[in-house]
Short mmCIF file of C-alpha atoms and ligand atoms in Angstrom, two decimals:
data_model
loop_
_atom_site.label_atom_id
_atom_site.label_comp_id
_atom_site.label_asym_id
_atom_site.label_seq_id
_atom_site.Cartn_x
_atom_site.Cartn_y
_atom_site.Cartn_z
CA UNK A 1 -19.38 -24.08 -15.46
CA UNK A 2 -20.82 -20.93 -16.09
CA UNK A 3 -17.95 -17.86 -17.22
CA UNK A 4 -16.95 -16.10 -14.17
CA UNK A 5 -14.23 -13.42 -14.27
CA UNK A 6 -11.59 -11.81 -12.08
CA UNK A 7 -11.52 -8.13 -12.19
CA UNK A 8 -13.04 -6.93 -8.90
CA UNK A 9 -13.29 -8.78 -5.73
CA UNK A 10 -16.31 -6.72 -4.93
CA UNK A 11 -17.92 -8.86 -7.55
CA UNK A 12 -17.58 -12.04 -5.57
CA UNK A 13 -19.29 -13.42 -2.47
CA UNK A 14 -17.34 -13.69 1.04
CA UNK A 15 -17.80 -17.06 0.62
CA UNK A 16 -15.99 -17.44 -2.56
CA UNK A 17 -13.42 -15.60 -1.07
CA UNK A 18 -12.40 -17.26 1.75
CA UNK A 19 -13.04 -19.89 -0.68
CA UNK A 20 -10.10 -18.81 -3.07
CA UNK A 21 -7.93 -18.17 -0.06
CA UNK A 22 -8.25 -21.86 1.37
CA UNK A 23 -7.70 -23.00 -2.31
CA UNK A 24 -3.93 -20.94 -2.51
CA UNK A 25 -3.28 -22.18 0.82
CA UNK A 26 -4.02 -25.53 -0.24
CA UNK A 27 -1.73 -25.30 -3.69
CA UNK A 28 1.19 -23.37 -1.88
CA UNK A 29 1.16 -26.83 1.07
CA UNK A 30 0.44 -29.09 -1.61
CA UNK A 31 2.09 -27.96 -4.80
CA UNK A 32 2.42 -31.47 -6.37
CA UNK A 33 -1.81 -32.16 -6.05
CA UNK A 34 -1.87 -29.22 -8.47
CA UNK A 35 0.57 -29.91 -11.33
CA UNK A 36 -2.05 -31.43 -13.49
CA UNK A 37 -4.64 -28.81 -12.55
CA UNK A 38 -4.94 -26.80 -16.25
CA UNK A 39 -3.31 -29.12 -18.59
CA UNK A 40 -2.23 -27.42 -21.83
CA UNK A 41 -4.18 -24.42 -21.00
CA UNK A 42 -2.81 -21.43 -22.14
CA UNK A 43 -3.01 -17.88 -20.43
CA UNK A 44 -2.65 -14.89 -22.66
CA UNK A 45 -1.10 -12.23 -20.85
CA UNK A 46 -1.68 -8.47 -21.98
CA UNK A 47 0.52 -5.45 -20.54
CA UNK A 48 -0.36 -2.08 -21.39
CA UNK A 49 1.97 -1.14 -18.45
CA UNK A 50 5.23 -2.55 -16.58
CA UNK A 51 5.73 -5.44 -14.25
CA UNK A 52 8.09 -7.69 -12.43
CA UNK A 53 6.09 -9.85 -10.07
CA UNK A 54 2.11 -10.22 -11.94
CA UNK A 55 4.50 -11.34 -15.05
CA UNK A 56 6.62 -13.71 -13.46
CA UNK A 57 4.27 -15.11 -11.03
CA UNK A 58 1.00 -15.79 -13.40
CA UNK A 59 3.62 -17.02 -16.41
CA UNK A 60 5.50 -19.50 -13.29
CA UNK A 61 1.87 -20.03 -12.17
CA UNK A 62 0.35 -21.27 -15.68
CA UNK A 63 3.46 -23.57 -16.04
CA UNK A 64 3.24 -25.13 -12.47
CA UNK A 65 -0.37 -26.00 -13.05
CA UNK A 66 0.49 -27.96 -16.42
CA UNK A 67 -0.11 -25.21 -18.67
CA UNK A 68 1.39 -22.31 -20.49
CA UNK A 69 1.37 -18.12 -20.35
CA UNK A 70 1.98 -15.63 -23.44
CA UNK A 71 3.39 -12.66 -22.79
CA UNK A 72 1.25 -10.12 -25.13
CA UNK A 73 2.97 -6.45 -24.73
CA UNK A 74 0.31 -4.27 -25.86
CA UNK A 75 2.76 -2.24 -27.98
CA UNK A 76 3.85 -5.97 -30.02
CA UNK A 77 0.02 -7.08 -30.46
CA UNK A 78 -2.54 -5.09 -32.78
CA UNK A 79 -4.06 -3.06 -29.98
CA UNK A 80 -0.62 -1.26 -30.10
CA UNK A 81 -1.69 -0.14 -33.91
CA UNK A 82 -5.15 0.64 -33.16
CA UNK A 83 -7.45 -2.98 -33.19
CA UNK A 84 -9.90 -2.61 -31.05
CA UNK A 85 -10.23 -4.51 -26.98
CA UNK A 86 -13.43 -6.45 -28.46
CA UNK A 87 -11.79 -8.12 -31.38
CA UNK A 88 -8.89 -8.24 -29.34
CA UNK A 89 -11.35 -10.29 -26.48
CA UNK A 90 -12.88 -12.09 -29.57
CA UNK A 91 -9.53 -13.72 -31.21
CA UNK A 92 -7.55 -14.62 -28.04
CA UNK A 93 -10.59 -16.01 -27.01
CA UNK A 94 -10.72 -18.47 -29.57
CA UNK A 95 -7.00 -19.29 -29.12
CA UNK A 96 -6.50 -19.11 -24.98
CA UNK A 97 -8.48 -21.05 -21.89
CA UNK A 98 -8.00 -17.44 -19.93
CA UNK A 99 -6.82 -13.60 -20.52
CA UNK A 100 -5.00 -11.70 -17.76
CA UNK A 101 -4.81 -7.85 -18.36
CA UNK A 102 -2.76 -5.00 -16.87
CA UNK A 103 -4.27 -1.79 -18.58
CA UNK A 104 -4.88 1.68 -17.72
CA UNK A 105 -8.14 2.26 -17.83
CA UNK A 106 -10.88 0.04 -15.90
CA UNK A 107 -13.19 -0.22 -18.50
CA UNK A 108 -10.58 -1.69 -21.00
CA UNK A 109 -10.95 -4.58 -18.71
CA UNK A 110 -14.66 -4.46 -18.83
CA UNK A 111 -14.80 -4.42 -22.81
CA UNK A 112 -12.50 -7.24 -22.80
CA UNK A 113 -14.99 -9.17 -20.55
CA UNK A 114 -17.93 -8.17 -22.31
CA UNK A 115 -16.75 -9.71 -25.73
CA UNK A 116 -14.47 -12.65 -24.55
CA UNK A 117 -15.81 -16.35 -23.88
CA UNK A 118 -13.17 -17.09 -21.79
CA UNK A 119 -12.43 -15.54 -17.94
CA UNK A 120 -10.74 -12.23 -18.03
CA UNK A 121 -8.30 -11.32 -15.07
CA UNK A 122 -7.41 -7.98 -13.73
CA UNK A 123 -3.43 -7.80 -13.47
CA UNK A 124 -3.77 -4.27 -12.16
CA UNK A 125 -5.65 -1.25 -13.59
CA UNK A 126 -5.72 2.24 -13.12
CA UNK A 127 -8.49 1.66 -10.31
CA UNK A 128 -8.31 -1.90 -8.55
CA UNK A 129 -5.26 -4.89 -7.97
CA UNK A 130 -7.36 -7.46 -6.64
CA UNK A 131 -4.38 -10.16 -7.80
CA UNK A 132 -2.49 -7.99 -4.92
CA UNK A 133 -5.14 -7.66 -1.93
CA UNK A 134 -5.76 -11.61 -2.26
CA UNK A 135 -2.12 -12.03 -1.86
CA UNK A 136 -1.73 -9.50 0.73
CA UNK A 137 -5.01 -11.07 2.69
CA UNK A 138 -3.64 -14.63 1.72
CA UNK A 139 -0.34 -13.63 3.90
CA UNK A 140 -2.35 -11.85 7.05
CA UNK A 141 -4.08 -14.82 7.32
CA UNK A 142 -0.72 -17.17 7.44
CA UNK A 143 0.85 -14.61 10.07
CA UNK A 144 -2.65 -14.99 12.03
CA UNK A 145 -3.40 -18.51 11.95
CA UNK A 146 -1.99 -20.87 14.31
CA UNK A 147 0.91 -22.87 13.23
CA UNK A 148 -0.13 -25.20 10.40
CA UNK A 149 -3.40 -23.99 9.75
CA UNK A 150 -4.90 -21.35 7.40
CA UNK A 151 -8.05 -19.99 9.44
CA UNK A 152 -9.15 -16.69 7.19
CA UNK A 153 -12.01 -15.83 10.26
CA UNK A 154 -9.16 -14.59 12.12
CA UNK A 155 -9.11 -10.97 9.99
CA UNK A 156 -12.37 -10.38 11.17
CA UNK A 157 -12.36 -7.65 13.51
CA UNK A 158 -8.59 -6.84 12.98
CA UNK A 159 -8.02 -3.23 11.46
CA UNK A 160 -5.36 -2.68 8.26
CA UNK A 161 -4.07 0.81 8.03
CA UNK A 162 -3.79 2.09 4.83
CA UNK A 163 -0.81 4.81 4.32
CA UNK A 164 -0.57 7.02 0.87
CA UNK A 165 -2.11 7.42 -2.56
CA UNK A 166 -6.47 6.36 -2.58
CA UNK A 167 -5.29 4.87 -5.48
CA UNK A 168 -5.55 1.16 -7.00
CA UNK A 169 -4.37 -0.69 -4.00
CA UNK A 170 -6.25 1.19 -1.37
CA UNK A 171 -9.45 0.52 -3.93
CA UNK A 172 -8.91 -3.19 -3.39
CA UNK A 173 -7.91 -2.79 0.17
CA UNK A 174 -10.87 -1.17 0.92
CA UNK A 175 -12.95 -3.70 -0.87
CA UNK A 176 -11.09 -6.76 0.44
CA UNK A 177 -11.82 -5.61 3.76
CA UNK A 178 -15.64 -5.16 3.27
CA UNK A 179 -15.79 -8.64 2.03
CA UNK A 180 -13.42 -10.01 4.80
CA UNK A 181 -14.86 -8.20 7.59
CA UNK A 182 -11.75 -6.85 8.42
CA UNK A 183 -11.63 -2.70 9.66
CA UNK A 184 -9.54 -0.60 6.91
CA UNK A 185 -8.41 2.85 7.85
CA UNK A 186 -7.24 5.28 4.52
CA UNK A 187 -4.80 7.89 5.87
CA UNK A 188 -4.27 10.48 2.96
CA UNK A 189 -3.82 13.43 2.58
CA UNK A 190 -7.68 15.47 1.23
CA UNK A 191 -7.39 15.29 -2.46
CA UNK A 192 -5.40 11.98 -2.41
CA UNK A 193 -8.72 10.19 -0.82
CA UNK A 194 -10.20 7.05 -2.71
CA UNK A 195 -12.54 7.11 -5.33
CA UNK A 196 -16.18 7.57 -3.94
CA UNK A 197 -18.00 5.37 -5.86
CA UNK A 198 -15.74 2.71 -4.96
CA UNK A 199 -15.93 3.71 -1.45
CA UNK A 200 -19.51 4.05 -1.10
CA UNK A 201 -19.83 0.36 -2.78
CA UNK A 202 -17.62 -1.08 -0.30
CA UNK A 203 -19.73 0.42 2.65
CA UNK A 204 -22.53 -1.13 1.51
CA UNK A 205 -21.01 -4.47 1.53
CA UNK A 206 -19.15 -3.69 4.56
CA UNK A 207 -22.69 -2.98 6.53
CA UNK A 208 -23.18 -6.90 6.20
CA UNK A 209 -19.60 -8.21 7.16
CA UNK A 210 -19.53 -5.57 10.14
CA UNK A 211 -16.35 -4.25 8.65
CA UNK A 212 -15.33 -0.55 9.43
CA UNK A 213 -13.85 1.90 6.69
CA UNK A 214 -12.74 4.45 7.92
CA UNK A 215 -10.82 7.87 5.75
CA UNK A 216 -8.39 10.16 7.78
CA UNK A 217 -5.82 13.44 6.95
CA UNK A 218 -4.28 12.69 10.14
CA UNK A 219 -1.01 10.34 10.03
CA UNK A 220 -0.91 9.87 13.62
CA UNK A 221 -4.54 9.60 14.73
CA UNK A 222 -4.71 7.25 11.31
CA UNK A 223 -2.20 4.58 12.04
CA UNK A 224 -3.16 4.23 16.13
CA UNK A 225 -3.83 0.64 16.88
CA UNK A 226 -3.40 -0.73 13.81
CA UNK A 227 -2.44 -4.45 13.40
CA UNK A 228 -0.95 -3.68 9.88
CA UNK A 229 0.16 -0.80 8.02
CA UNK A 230 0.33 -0.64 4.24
CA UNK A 231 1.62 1.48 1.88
CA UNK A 232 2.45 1.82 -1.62
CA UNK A 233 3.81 4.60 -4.32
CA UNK A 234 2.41 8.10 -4.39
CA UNK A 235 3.08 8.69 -8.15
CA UNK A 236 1.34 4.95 -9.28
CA UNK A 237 2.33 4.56 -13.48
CA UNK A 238 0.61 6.71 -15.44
CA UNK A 239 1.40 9.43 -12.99
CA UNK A 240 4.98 10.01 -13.55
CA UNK A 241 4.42 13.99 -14.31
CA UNK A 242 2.64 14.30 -10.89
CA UNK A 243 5.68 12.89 -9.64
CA UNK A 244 7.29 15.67 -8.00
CA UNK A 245 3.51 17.69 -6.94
CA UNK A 246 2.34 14.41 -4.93
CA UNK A 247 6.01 14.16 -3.40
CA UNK A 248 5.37 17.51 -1.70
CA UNK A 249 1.34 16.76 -1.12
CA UNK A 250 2.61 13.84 0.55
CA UNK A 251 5.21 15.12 3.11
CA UNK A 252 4.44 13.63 6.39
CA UNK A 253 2.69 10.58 5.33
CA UNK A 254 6.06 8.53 4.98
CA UNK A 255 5.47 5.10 6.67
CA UNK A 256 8.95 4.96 8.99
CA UNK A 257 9.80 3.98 12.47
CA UNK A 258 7.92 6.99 14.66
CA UNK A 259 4.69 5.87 12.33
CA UNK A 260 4.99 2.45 13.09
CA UNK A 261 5.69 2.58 17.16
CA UNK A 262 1.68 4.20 16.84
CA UNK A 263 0.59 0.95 15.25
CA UNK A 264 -0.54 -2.00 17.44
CA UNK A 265 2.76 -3.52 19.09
CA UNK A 266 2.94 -6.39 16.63
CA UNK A 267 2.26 -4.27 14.15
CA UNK A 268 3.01 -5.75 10.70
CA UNK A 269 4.03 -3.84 7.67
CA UNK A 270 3.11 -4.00 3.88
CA UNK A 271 3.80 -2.85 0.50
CA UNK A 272 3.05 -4.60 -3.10
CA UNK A 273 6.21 -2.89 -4.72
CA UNK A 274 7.72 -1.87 -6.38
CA UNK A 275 9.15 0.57 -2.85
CA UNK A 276 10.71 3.96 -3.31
CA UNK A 277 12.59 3.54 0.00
CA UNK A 278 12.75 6.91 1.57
CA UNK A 279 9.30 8.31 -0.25
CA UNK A 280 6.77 6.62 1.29
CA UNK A 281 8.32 4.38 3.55
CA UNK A 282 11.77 4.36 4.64
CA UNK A 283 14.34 1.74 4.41
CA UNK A 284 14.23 0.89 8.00
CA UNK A 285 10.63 0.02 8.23
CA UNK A 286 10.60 -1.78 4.75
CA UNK A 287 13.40 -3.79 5.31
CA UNK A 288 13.02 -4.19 8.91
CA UNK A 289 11.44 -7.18 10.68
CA UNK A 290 8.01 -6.31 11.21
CA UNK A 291 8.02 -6.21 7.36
CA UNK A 292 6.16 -9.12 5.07
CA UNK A 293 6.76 -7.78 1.75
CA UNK A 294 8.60 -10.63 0.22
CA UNK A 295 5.92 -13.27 1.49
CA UNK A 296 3.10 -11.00 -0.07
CA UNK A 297 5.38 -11.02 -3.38
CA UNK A 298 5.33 -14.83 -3.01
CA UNK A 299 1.83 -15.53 -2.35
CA UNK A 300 1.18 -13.64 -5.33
CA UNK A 301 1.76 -17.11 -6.80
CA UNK A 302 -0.45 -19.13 -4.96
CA UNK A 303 -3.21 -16.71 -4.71
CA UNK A 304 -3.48 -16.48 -8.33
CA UNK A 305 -2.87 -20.03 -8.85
CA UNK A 306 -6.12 -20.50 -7.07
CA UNK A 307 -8.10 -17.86 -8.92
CA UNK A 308 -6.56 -19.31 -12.70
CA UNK A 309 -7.74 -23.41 -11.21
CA UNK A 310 -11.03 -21.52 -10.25
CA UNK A 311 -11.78 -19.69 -13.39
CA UNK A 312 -10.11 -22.00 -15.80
CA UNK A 313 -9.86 -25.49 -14.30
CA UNK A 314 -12.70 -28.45 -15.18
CA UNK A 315 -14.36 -27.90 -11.54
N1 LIG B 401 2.95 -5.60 -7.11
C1 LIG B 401 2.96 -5.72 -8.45
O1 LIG B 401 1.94 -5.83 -9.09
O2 LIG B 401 4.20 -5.72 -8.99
P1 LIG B 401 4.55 -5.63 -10.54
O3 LIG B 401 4.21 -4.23 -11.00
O4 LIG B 401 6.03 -5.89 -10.60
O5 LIG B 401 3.76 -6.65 -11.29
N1 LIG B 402 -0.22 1.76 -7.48
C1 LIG B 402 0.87 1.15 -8.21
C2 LIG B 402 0.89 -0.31 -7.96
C3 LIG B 402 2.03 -1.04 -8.66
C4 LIG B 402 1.99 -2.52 -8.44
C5 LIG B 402 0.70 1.45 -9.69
O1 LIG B 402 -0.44 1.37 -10.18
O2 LIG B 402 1.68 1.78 -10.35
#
C-alpha cells in the first residue's frame, strides 16, 4: 500500500473521508472486530506541546488495536538538544509502523513526512487539528443520523458556526466542511480571521462539494441559523503573552446563552478543550445540554483509530 499520511484533511478525497468516518463508526459499534487490527505495531508519539486527550486517546487507541504508543516529549528525545526533524523522521522510522506529532510549526510536520517511510500524523500544529474536526464531524454525524445508523450525507447542507480565534481548529473546520459539503460560518473579530491561504484552498474545494464558507465581525448576524456552534480558546499555546490583548480583542464574541437562542433551535454546541469557562464560552452553555463536548472528546478515539488501521493496518 502506497505511504499515505495524516496531516491535512484537505489532502484527502471526500470519499476517503466519509470513508474514515464509516470506518470509526464501525470500530466504536464493533470494538472487538478491531483488537487484532495493528498487531505489535508501535506508534511513536512526539509532543513539542501539552495534551490530555490526543495523548491518552492515540496511546488507548494503539493498545486497543493490538499494538503499542511511545510517548516521545520533545524536550526527553534529541530534537530537545538540537537533532534535526529529518534524522529524527529517519530513525523512528526504522523503529515504529507510524509517527504522530504535536509541534508548533506546520512545516515541522512536513519535514518529518518528507524523510520518514512510515505515515506521519498531525496531533495538532500551530495551523490545522484534523485528529479534532474528524472527531467533531464523526459526532455531528451520530447526533444526525437516525437511530442506529451512521449516514455522513446528512451534514451536507447543514451550516457549523464557528465562534473565536481563525486559528488551528477553525483551519480544519473550514476545511472539513469543504470536503463534507457542509456550510461553515467564521465569526471573529478582523485581525483574528483565518489564514488566507488556507481559506482560499478550502473555497476551491468547497466550489465542488457546494459547501459555503462564509467570514463575519458580527456575533449576532454570524451565529443566526446555525445548527452548531463551536468554539475554542482565544490565546491557543504558543500564545500565552497575547493572552490578556486577545481577551480584550475578543469581548463580545463569548459563546453563552443570548448567542446560542440566535442559533437554529436545536442548536448544538462544541468545543475541543481544553474550555476557559467564562472566556469564550460560559459555563452555562458548555455544560448545558445542548452541549456535545464529552462525545467529541470520546470519538477522538474512534476517529483516530480509523485513521492509525487506515495508514498503518495490512489493508
Ligand atoms: N482537544 C485536544 O487536542 O486536547 P489536548 O490538547 O488535551 O490533546
Ligand atoms: N487552539 C488550541 C487547541 C487545543 C486543543 C491550541 O492550539 O492550543
Amino acid at each position: 500500500m502506497a505511504l499515505r499520511h495524516f496531516l491535512d484533511i484537505a489532502d484527502w478525497s471526500t470519499d476517503e473521508i466519509r470513508g474514515l468516518l464509516e470506518l470509526g463508526w464501525q470500530i466504536k459499534t464493533r470494538p472487538a472486530d478491531f483488537h487484532d487490527a495493528l498487531p505489535r505495531k508501535t506508534l511513536g508519539m512526539i509532543f513539542q506541546k501539552r495534551s490530555t486527550r490526543t495523548r491518552v486517546s492515540f496511546e488507548v487507541g494503539m493498545f486497543q488495536l493490538g499494538g503499542h504508543a511511545l510517548f516521545l516529549s520533545s524536550q526527553d528525545i534529541q530534537i530537545g538538544r538540537g537533532e534535526s526533524i529529518a534524522d529524527t523522521a529517519r530513525v523512528l522510522s526504522r523503529y515504529c509502523d507510524g509517527v504522530m506529532a504535536r509541534v508548533f510549526g506546520h512545516d515541522v510536520l512536513e519535514e518529518l513526512a518528507r524523510h520518514a517511510t512510515i505515515p506521519i500524523i498531525n496531533g495538532l500544529s500551530d495551523r490545522l487539528h484534523p485528529c479534532q474536526t474528524m472527531a467533531d464531524a464523526m459526532t455531528l454525524v451520530e447526533k444526525w443520523s437516525l437511530p442506529g445508523t451512521f449516514d455522513v450525507g446528512c451534514l451536507r447542507g447543514k451550516t457549523i458556526c464557528y465562534v473565536g480565534d481563525g486559528n488551528n481548529m477553525a483551519h480544519s473546520l473550514v476545511n472539513t466542511g469543504a470536503v463534507l459539503g457542509m456550510n461553515v460560518t467564521i465569526v471573529a473579530p478582523r485581525g483574528y480571521w483565518p489564514d488566507l491561504g488556507v481559506w482560499q484552498k478550502a473555497e476551491a474545494r468547497a466550489a465542488q462539494t457546494g459547501a459555503i464558507l462564509r467570514c463575519s465581525a458580527d456575533p449576532i448576524e454570524g451565529v443566526r441559523g446555525a445548527d452548531v456552534v463551536v468554539t475554542d480558546v482565544w490565546a491557543s499555546m504558543g500564545q500565552e503573552e497575547e493572552a490578556a490583548q486577545r481577551l480584550r480583542d475578543f469581548a463580545g464574541f463569548t459563546v453563552d446563552e443570548a448567542m446560542m437562542s440566535r442559533a437554529g433551535p436545536d442548536a448544538l454546541f462544541m468545543h475541543c478543550l481544553p474550555a476557559h469557562r467564562g472566556e469564550e464560552v460560559s459555563a452555562e452553555v458548555c455544560d448545558g445540554p445542548r452541549s456535545v463536548i464529552f462525545d467529541e472528546a470520546e470519538n477522538r478515539l474512534h476517529a483516530q483509530k480509523a485513521i492509525m488501521v487506515r495508514l498503518m493496518g495490512e489493508g
